[in-house]
Amino acid sequence: MKTKKLGAEALQQEQGGIAVLSFPRLADPKVLRHAVSTRLGGVSRGGYQSLNLSLKVRDDPGRVQENRGLLSRAAGMGLDALVYVDQVHGDRVVKLDAANRPPGGGCLGEGDAIITNEKGVPLMLLVADCLPIFFYDPTHQAAGLAHAGWRGTVSHVAAKTLLAMGEAYGTRPEETKVALGPCIGPCCYEVGVEVYREFTEVFPWAGEVFRRSSPGHWKLDLAQANACQLMEMGLKEGNLIRSGLCTIRHNDLFYSHRAEAGEEEKTGRFGAFIMLNS
Ligand SMILES: [Zn+2]
């Protein structure tokens, strides 16, 4: 296995051509496994090359399944039993427990976040520019994943995930560890006045996450917006891990919807995975 550092917080491990990232500060890998997949080492072609994990972007489904198998073996997380949600850029948090756990894995319905304290169940979110957020509560041994684009951020999906963990497991924000995965960075994420207005109406700190780029246009720091949202709830800066990786700058490693997808969807999705060890 080849290992190297990527940015300030991520470790890139490569095995058999499959590269995955992890954040060593998030958790002891003996108790919590987590990973961000990259586009390296798969069998998809064209704009999907090569480790596309999504069955919803018109890639060849056989290749997607093969990619999931390749990743499963490399990441060692039993990804054949993956549990996921039908992501809709909303704010619904789905709790996975013994009662709704799909045997052999599967979809829990519409949602943009999943939380659990079930052990041995790998959770997955798929992204290409949107921010994947990892949550880990070492005190109550609970974990979660949230998917935040600008709409999800405005609807407080990250804050709602932390609140849902509080209700379900007694999770306290000041004890929670959070990692912000790769997403479209403040270097590349230009937005118009609609997005700027929505943020400034909702968040008192919105001025901190926008930089004017041209008349009527701003660069948005999506990761920082979610960091502000979570720290407002009591998350400690020291427990926050920022990958700082932009999906456009690192387009060789990640899919970017903004940089690659035209009128017809022609790009893939990489995955965020988390699992409490049994
Ligand atoms: Zn960028």
Short mmCIF file of N, CA, C and O in Angstrom, two decimals, residues 129-240:
data_model
loop_
_atom_site.label_atom_id
_atom_site.label_comp_id
_atom_site.label_asym_id
_atom_site.label_seq_id
_atom_site.Cartn_x
_atom_site.Cartn_y
_atom_site.Cartn_z
N ASP A 129 -18.72 18.01 -6.20
CA ASP A 129 -18.71 19.45 -5.86
C ASP A 129 -19.38 19.76 -4.54
O ASP A 129 -18.94 20.65 -3.81
N CYS A 130 -20.54 19.10 -4.25
CA CYS A 130 -21.18 19.33 -2.96
C CYS A 130 -20.26 18.84 -1.85
O CYS A 130 -19.38 18.02 -2.08
N LEU A 131 -20.49 19.38 -0.65
CA LEU A 131 -19.61 19.07 0.48
C LEU A 131 -20.09 17.83 1.23
O LEU A 131 -21.22 17.80 1.72
N PRO A 132 -19.24 16.79 1.36
CA PRO A 132 -19.58 15.67 2.24
C PRO A 132 -19.05 15.97 3.65
O PRO A 132 -17.89 16.34 3.82
N ILE A 133 -19.92 15.83 4.65
CA ILE A 133 -19.53 16.13 6.04
C ILE A 133 -19.60 14.85 6.87
O ILE A 133 -20.63 14.17 6.89
N PHE A 134 -18.50 14.55 7.56
CA PHE A 134 -18.42 13.37 8.42
C PHE A 134 -18.61 13.80 9.87
O PHE A 134 -17.97 14.76 10.31
N PHE A 135 -19.46 13.08 10.61
CA PHE A 135 -19.69 13.36 12.03
C PHE A 135 -19.31 12.12 12.85
O PHE A 135 -19.70 11.01 12.49
N TYR A 136 -18.62 12.36 13.96
CA TYR A 136 -18.30 11.23 14.85
C TYR A 136 -18.40 11.70 16.29
O TYR A 136 -17.78 12.69 16.68
N ASP A 137 -19.21 10.97 17.07
CA ASP A 137 -19.37 11.24 18.49
C ASP A 137 -18.70 10.11 19.26
O ASP A 137 -19.27 9.03 19.41
N PRO A 138 -17.45 10.35 19.73
CA PRO A 138 -16.73 9.27 20.41
C PRO A 138 -17.32 8.91 21.77
O PRO A 138 -17.13 7.80 22.25
N THR A 139 -18.05 9.85 22.39
CA THR A 139 -18.62 9.58 23.72
C THR A 139 -19.75 8.56 23.64
O THR A 139 -19.86 7.65 24.45
N HIS A 140 -20.64 8.74 22.66
CA HIS A 140 -21.80 7.85 22.54
C HIS A 140 -21.66 6.87 21.39
O HIS A 140 -22.61 6.15 21.07
N GLN A 141 -20.50 6.84 20.77
CA GLN A 141 -20.24 5.95 19.63
C GLN A 141 -21.36 6.03 18.58
O GLN A 141 -22.08 5.05 18.33
N ALA A 142 -21.49 7.21 18.02
CA ALA A 142 -22.46 7.43 16.96
C ALA A 142 -21.76 8.15 15.82
O ALA A 142 -20.74 8.82 16.02
N ALA A 143 -22.31 7.98 14.61
CA ALA A 143 -21.67 8.58 13.44
C ALA A 143 -22.72 9.07 12.46
O ALA A 143 -23.89 8.67 12.52
N GLY A 144 -22.29 9.93 11.55
CA GLY A 144 -23.22 10.43 10.55
C GLY A 144 -22.49 10.98 9.34
O GLY A 144 -21.28 11.22 9.37
N LEU A 145 -23.28 11.16 8.28
CA LEU A 145 -22.79 11.78 7.05
C LEU A 145 -23.85 12.76 6.59
O LEU A 145 -25.05 12.47 6.67
N ALA A 146 -23.42 13.92 6.10
CA ALA A 146 -24.38 14.87 5.51
C ALA A 146 -23.84 15.36 4.17
O ALA A 146 -22.62 15.43 3.97
N HIS A 147 -24.77 15.71 3.30
CA HIS A 147 -24.45 16.17 1.95
C HIS A 147 -24.95 17.61 1.83
O HIS A 147 -26.14 17.88 1.96
N ALA A 148 -24.02 18.57 1.64
CA ALA A 148 -24.41 19.98 1.63
C ALA A 148 -23.90 20.70 0.38
O ALA A 148 -22.71 20.95 0.23
N GLY A 149 -24.79 21.01 -0.50
CA GLY A 149 -24.52 21.99 -1.55
C GLY A 149 -25.01 23.33 -1.02
O GLY A 149 -25.24 23.47 0.19
N TRP A 150 -25.19 24.33 -1.86
CA TRP A 150 -25.62 25.61 -1.30
C TRP A 150 -27.05 25.53 -0.76
O TRP A 150 -27.36 26.11 0.28
N ARG A 151 -27.92 24.76 -1.44
CA ARG A 151 -29.30 24.64 -0.95
C ARG A 151 -29.36 23.94 0.41
O ARG A 151 -30.07 24.38 1.33
N GLY A 152 -28.61 22.84 0.52
CA GLY A 152 -28.57 22.11 1.78
C GLY A 152 -27.99 22.96 2.90
O GLY A 152 -28.44 22.90 4.05
N THR A 153 -27.01 23.79 2.56
CA THR A 153 -26.38 24.65 3.56
C THR A 153 -27.39 25.68 4.07
O THR A 153 -27.54 25.87 5.28
N VAL A 154 -28.14 26.29 3.13
CA VAL A 154 -29.16 27.29 3.52
C VAL A 154 -30.27 26.62 4.34
O VAL A 154 -30.81 27.22 5.27
N SER A 155 -30.58 25.36 4.05
CA SER A 155 -31.62 24.68 4.85
C SER A 155 -31.05 24.00 6.09
O SER A 155 -31.73 23.21 6.72
N HIS A 156 -29.79 24.31 6.44
CA HIS A 156 -29.19 23.85 7.70
C HIS A 156 -29.07 22.34 7.81
O HIS A 156 -29.25 21.77 8.89
N VAL A 157 -28.74 21.66 6.72
CA VAL A 157 -28.66 20.19 6.82
C VAL A 157 -27.57 19.75 7.79
O VAL A 157 -27.76 18.78 8.53
N ALA A 158 -26.45 20.48 7.86
CA ALA A 158 -25.36 20.09 8.78
C ALA A 158 -25.82 20.26 10.23
O ALA A 158 -25.65 19.36 11.05
N ALA A 159 -26.43 21.41 10.53
CA ALA A 159 -26.91 21.66 11.89
C ALA A 159 -27.98 20.64 12.28
O ALA A 159 -28.00 20.13 13.41
N LYS A 160 -28.86 20.32 11.35
CA LYS A 160 -29.94 19.36 11.63
C LYS A 160 -29.39 17.96 11.87
O LYS A 160 -29.98 17.18 12.62
N THR A 161 -28.29 17.62 11.21
CA THR A 161 -27.67 16.32 11.43
C THR A 161 -27.14 16.23 12.86
O THR A 161 -27.37 15.24 13.57
N LEU A 162 -26.47 17.29 13.29
CA LEU A 162 -25.94 17.32 14.65
C LEU A 162 -27.07 17.30 15.69
O LEU A 162 -27.00 16.60 16.70
N LEU A 163 -28.14 18.04 15.42
CA LEU A 163 -29.30 18.05 16.33
C LEU A 163 -29.93 16.67 16.40
O LEU A 163 -30.31 16.20 17.48
N ALA A 164 -30.06 16.00 15.25
CA ALA A 164 -30.67 14.67 15.22
C ALA A 164 -29.82 13.67 16.00
O ALA A 164 -30.35 12.79 16.68
N MET A 165 -28.50 13.81 15.92
CA MET A 165 -27.62 12.93 16.72
C MET A 165 -27.80 13.22 18.21
O MET A 165 -27.73 12.31 19.03
N GLY A 166 -28.05 14.48 18.55
CA GLY A 166 -28.30 14.84 19.94
C GLY A 166 -29.57 14.18 20.45
O GLY A 166 -29.60 13.60 21.54
N GLU A 167 -30.64 14.24 19.66
CA GLU A 167 -31.92 13.65 20.07
C GLU A 167 -31.82 12.13 20.15
O GLU A 167 -32.36 11.50 21.05
N ALA A 168 -31.14 11.53 19.17
CA ALA A 168 -31.12 10.07 19.10
C ALA A 168 -30.12 9.43 20.07
O ALA A 168 -30.39 8.38 20.65
N TYR A 169 -28.95 10.07 20.24
CA TYR A 169 -27.87 9.40 20.98
C TYR A 169 -27.32 10.21 22.14
O TYR A 169 -26.42 9.75 22.84
N GLY A 170 -27.82 11.43 22.32
CA GLY A 170 -27.29 12.28 23.38
C GLY A 170 -26.02 13.01 22.96
O GLY A 170 -25.29 13.56 23.81
N THR A 171 -25.74 13.04 21.68
CA THR A 171 -24.53 13.70 21.16
C THR A 171 -24.51 15.19 21.52
O THR A 171 -25.51 15.88 21.35
N ARG A 172 -23.37 15.66 22.04
CA ARG A 172 -23.19 17.08 22.34
C ARG A 172 -22.22 17.67 21.33
O ARG A 172 -21.16 17.08 21.07
N PRO A 173 -22.58 18.84 20.75
CA PRO A 173 -21.72 19.44 19.72
C PRO A 173 -20.28 19.61 20.16
O PRO A 173 -19.35 19.39 19.38
N GLU A 174 -20.08 19.99 21.44
CA GLU A 174 -18.71 20.27 21.89
C GLU A 174 -17.85 19.01 21.99
O GLU A 174 -16.64 19.10 22.13
N GLU A 175 -18.48 17.84 21.92
CA GLU A 175 -17.71 16.59 21.97
C GLU A 175 -17.62 15.91 20.61
O GLU A 175 -17.01 14.85 20.48
N THR A 176 -18.25 16.50 19.62
CA THR A 176 -18.32 15.85 18.31
C THR A 176 -17.13 16.24 17.44
O THR A 176 -16.66 17.37 17.47
N LYS A 177 -16.67 15.27 16.67
CA LYS A 177 -15.63 15.55 15.68
C LYS A 177 -16.27 15.59 14.30
O LYS A 177 -17.15 14.78 13.99
N VAL A 178 -15.82 16.55 13.51
CA VAL A 178 -16.41 16.74 12.18
C VAL A 178 -15.28 16.89 11.16
O VAL A 178 -14.30 17.60 11.40
N ALA A 179 -15.43 16.20 10.03
CA ALA A 179 -14.47 16.39 8.93
C ALA A 179 -15.23 16.86 7.69
O ALA A 179 -16.29 16.33 7.35
N LEU A 180 -14.67 17.90 7.06
CA LEU A 180 -15.25 18.44 5.82
C LEU A 180 -14.43 17.90 4.65
O LEU A 180 -13.23 18.19 4.54
N GLY A 181 -15.06 17.11 3.82
CA GLY A 181 -14.36 16.45 2.71
C GLY A 181 -14.12 17.40 1.54
O GLY A 181 -14.36 18.61 1.62
N PRO A 182 -13.66 16.85 0.42
CA PRO A 182 -13.41 17.68 -0.77
C PRO A 182 -14.72 18.23 -1.32
O PRO A 182 -15.73 17.53 -1.37
N CYS A 183 -14.71 19.50 -1.73
CA CYS A 183 -15.89 20.10 -2.37
C CYS A 183 -15.40 21.23 -3.27
O CYS A 183 -14.20 21.57 -3.25
N ILE A 184 -16.28 21.83 -4.01
CA ILE A 184 -15.88 22.97 -4.84
C ILE A 184 -15.41 24.09 -3.90
O ILE A 184 -16.08 24.44 -2.94
N GLY A 185 -14.21 24.59 -4.16
CA GLY A 185 -13.56 25.50 -3.21
C GLY A 185 -13.87 26.97 -3.47
O GLY A 185 -14.44 27.34 -4.50
N PRO A 186 -13.47 27.84 -2.52
CA PRO A 186 -13.70 29.28 -2.66
C PRO A 186 -12.92 29.88 -3.83
O PRO A 186 -13.20 30.98 -4.28
N CYS A 187 -11.94 29.11 -4.34
CA CYS A 187 -11.17 29.53 -5.51
C CYS A 187 -12.01 29.43 -6.79
O CYS A 187 -11.76 30.15 -7.77
N CYS A 188 -13.00 28.55 -6.81
CA CYS A 188 -13.70 28.20 -8.05
C CYS A 188 -15.22 28.36 -8.01
O CYS A 188 -15.86 28.30 -9.05
N TYR A 189 -15.81 28.49 -6.82
CA TYR A 189 -17.26 28.42 -6.73
C TYR A 189 -17.89 29.81 -6.88
O TYR A 189 -18.18 30.49 -5.89
N GLU A 190 -18.11 30.20 -8.11
CA GLU A 190 -18.73 31.51 -8.35
C GLU A 190 -20.25 31.36 -8.36
O GLU A 190 -20.80 30.45 -8.98
N VAL A 191 -20.92 32.25 -7.63
CA VAL A 191 -22.39 32.22 -7.56
C VAL A 191 -22.95 33.61 -7.87
O VAL A 191 -22.23 34.61 -7.80
N GLY A 192 -24.23 33.63 -8.17
CA GLY A 192 -24.89 34.88 -8.50
C GLY A 192 -25.65 35.46 -7.32
O GLY A 192 -25.58 34.96 -6.19
N VAL A 193 -26.41 36.50 -7.61
CA VAL A 193 -27.06 37.28 -6.55
C VAL A 193 -28.13 36.48 -5.80
O VAL A 193 -28.34 36.70 -4.60
N GLU A 194 -28.74 35.47 -6.47
CA GLU A 194 -29.80 34.70 -5.78
C GLU A 194 -29.22 33.94 -4.59
O GLU A 194 -29.79 33.95 -3.49
N VAL A 195 -28.07 33.29 -4.84
CA VAL A 195 -27.44 32.51 -3.77
C VAL A 195 -26.93 33.47 -2.68
O VAL A 195 -27.13 33.24 -1.48
N TYR A 196 -26.32 34.55 -3.10
CA TYR A 196 -25.81 35.54 -2.15
C TYR A 196 -26.94 36.05 -1.24
O TYR A 196 -26.79 36.13 -0.02
N ARG A 197 -28.09 36.37 -1.86
CA ARG A 197 -29.24 36.89 -1.08
C ARG A 197 -29.75 35.86 -0.09
O ARG A 197 -30.04 36.18 1.06
N GLU A 198 -29.90 34.60 -0.56
CA GLU A 198 -30.41 33.55 0.34
C GLU A 198 -29.52 33.43 1.58
O GLU A 198 -30.00 33.33 2.70
N PHE A 199 -28.21 33.42 1.37
CA PHE A 199 -27.28 33.28 2.50
C PHE A 199 -27.35 34.48 3.44
O PHE A 199 -27.38 34.31 4.65
N THR A 200 -27.39 35.69 2.85
CA THR A 200 -27.36 36.87 3.72
C THR A 200 -28.67 37.01 4.50
O THR A 200 -28.69 37.56 5.59
N GLU A 201 -29.76 36.47 3.95
CA GLU A 201 -31.03 36.51 4.68
C GLU A 201 -31.02 35.53 5.85
O GLU A 201 -31.66 35.75 6.87
N VAL A 202 -30.33 34.42 5.69
CA VAL A 202 -30.40 33.34 6.67
C VAL A 202 -29.27 33.40 7.71
O VAL A 202 -29.49 33.11 8.89
N PHE A 203 -28.05 33.77 7.29
CA PHE A 203 -26.90 33.66 8.19
C PHE A 203 -26.30 35.03 8.52
O PHE A 203 -25.86 35.74 7.62
N PRO A 204 -26.24 35.37 9.82
CA PRO A 204 -25.65 36.66 10.21
C PRO A 204 -24.17 36.78 9.82
O PRO A 204 -23.66 37.87 9.66
N TRP A 205 -23.49 35.64 9.69
CA TRP A 205 -22.05 35.63 9.35
C TRP A 205 -21.81 35.47 7.86
O TRP A 205 -20.68 35.21 7.43
N ALA A 206 -22.84 35.61 7.03
CA ALA A 206 -22.71 35.34 5.60
C ALA A 206 -21.57 36.14 4.94
O ALA A 206 -20.90 35.64 4.04
N GLY A 207 -21.33 37.38 5.44
CA GLY A 207 -20.27 38.21 4.88
C GLY A 207 -18.90 37.54 4.91
O GLY A 207 -18.04 37.82 4.07
N GLU A 208 -18.72 36.63 5.88
CA GLU A 208 -17.42 35.96 6.02
C GLU A 208 -17.17 34.92 4.94
O GLU A 208 -16.03 34.46 4.78
N VAL A 209 -18.21 34.47 4.26
CA VAL A 209 -18.01 33.33 3.35
C VAL A 209 -18.16 33.70 1.87
O VAL A 209 -18.11 32.83 1.01
N PHE A 210 -18.33 35.01 1.60
CA PHE A 210 -18.40 35.48 0.21
C PHE A 210 -17.27 36.46 -0.09
O PHE A 210 -16.90 37.26 0.78
N ARG A 211 -16.77 36.41 -1.30
CA ARG A 211 -15.80 37.38 -1.78
C ARG A 211 -16.28 37.82 -3.16
O ARG A 211 -16.53 36.99 -4.03
N ARG A 212 -16.45 39.11 -3.32
CA ARG A 212 -16.95 39.65 -4.59
C ARG A 212 -15.97 39.35 -5.72
O ARG A 212 -14.78 39.62 -5.59
N SER A 213 -16.45 38.76 -6.82
CA SER A 213 -15.52 38.44 -7.92
C SER A 213 -15.74 39.31 -9.14
O SER A 213 -14.80 39.62 -9.87
N SER A 214 -16.99 39.68 -9.40
CA SER A 214 -17.29 40.63 -10.48
C SER A 214 -18.67 41.19 -10.17
O SER A 214 -19.36 40.67 -9.28
N PRO A 215 -19.13 42.24 -10.88
CA PRO A 215 -20.44 42.81 -10.52
C PRO A 215 -21.53 41.74 -10.55
O PRO A 215 -21.69 41.04 -11.55
N GLY A 216 -22.23 41.58 -9.43
CA GLY A 216 -23.31 40.59 -9.34
C GLY A 216 -22.84 39.16 -9.14
O GLY A 216 -23.65 38.23 -9.16
N HIS A 217 -21.54 38.97 -8.93
CA HIS A 217 -21.01 37.62 -8.72
C HIS A 217 -20.07 37.56 -7.53
O HIS A 217 -19.33 38.51 -7.28
N TRP A 218 -20.14 36.44 -6.83
CA TRP A 218 -19.31 36.24 -5.65
C TRP A 218 -18.71 34.84 -5.69
O TRP A 218 -19.30 33.92 -6.26
N LYS A 219 -17.55 34.68 -5.02
CA LYS A 219 -17.01 33.36 -4.78
C LYS A 219 -17.47 32.93 -3.38
O LYS A 219 -17.29 33.68 -2.40
N LEU A 220 -18.07 31.75 -3.31
CA LEU A 220 -18.61 31.25 -2.04
C LEU A 220 -17.70 30.17 -1.46
O LEU A 220 -17.28 29.26 -2.17
N ASP A 221 -17.43 30.29 -0.17
CA ASP A 221 -16.67 29.25 0.55
C ASP A 221 -17.68 28.33 1.25
O ASP A 221 -18.09 28.56 2.38
N LEU A 222 -18.05 27.29 0.52
CA LEU A 222 -19.09 26.35 0.98
C LEU A 222 -18.66 25.62 2.26
O LEU A 222 -19.46 25.45 3.19
N ALA A 223 -17.41 25.20 2.30
CA ALA A 223 -16.92 24.47 3.47
C ALA A 223 -16.95 25.38 4.70
O ALA A 223 -17.40 24.98 5.78
N GLN A 224 -16.50 26.62 4.54
CA GLN A 224 -16.47 27.55 5.67
C GLN A 224 -17.89 27.88 6.13
O GLN A 224 -18.14 28.05 7.33
N ALA A 225 -18.84 27.96 5.21
CA ALA A 225 -20.23 28.22 5.59
C ALA A 225 -20.74 27.10 6.50
O ALA A 225 -21.44 27.35 7.50
N ASN A 226 -20.39 25.88 6.19
CA ASN A 226 -20.82 24.76 7.03
C ASN A 226 -20.05 24.72 8.34
O ASN A 226 -20.60 24.35 9.38
N ALA A 227 -18.79 25.14 8.29
CA ALA A 227 -18.00 25.23 9.53
C ALA A 227 -18.64 26.27 10.46
O ALA A 227 -18.84 26.01 11.66
N CYS A 228 -19.00 27.43 9.92
CA CYS A 228 -19.64 28.49 10.73
C CYS A 228 -20.95 27.98 11.33
O CYS A 228 -21.25 28.20 12.51
N GLN A 229 -21.74 27.30 10.49
CA GLN A 229 -23.04 26.77 10.93
C GLN A 229 -22.87 25.81 12.11
O GLN A 229 -23.64 25.84 13.07
N LEU A 230 -21.86 24.96 12.05
CA LEU A 230 -21.66 23.95 13.10
C LEU A 230 -21.01 24.55 14.35
O LEU A 230 -21.34 24.18 15.47
N MET A 231 -20.11 25.52 14.15
CA MET A 231 -19.46 26.14 15.31
C MET A 231 -20.45 27.02 16.07
O MET A 231 -20.35 27.16 17.29
N GLU A 232 -21.42 27.58 15.34
CA GLU A 232 -22.49 28.35 15.99
C GLU A 232 -23.27 27.46 16.97
O GLU A 232 -23.83 27.93 17.95
N MET A 233 -23.30 26.15 16.70
CA MET A 233 -24.01 25.22 17.57
C MET A 233 -23.15 24.71 18.71
O MET A 233 -23.64 23.98 19.58
N GLY A 234 -21.86 25.02 18.68
CA GLY A 234 -20.99 24.59 19.77
C GLY A 234 -19.87 23.64 19.37
O GLY A 234 -19.09 23.21 20.22
N LEU A 235 -19.79 23.32 18.09
CA LEU A 235 -18.66 22.50 17.63
C LEU A 235 -17.36 23.28 17.88
O LEU A 235 -17.31 24.47 17.63
N LYS A 236 -16.36 22.57 18.39
CA LYS A 236 -15.08 23.25 18.68
C LYS A 236 -14.19 23.25 17.46
O LYS A 236 -14.06 22.24 16.77
N GLU A 237 -13.55 24.39 17.25
CA GLU A 237 -12.61 24.54 16.13
C GLU A 237 -11.58 23.40 16.11
O GLU A 237 -11.26 22.84 15.07
N GLY A 238 -11.11 23.04 17.30
CA GLY A 238 -10.11 21.98 17.41
C GLY A 238 -10.62 20.61 17.01
O GLY A 238 -9.83 19.69 16.75
N ASN A 239 -11.95 20.44 17.01
CA ASN A 239 -12.53 19.16 16.61
C ASN A 239 -13.00 19.17 15.16
O ASN A 239 -13.69 18.25 14.72
N LEU A 240 -12.65 20.24 14.45
CA LEU A 240 -13.07 20.38 13.06
C LEU A 240 -11.88 20.12 12.14
O LEU A 240 -10.81 20.72 12.31
#
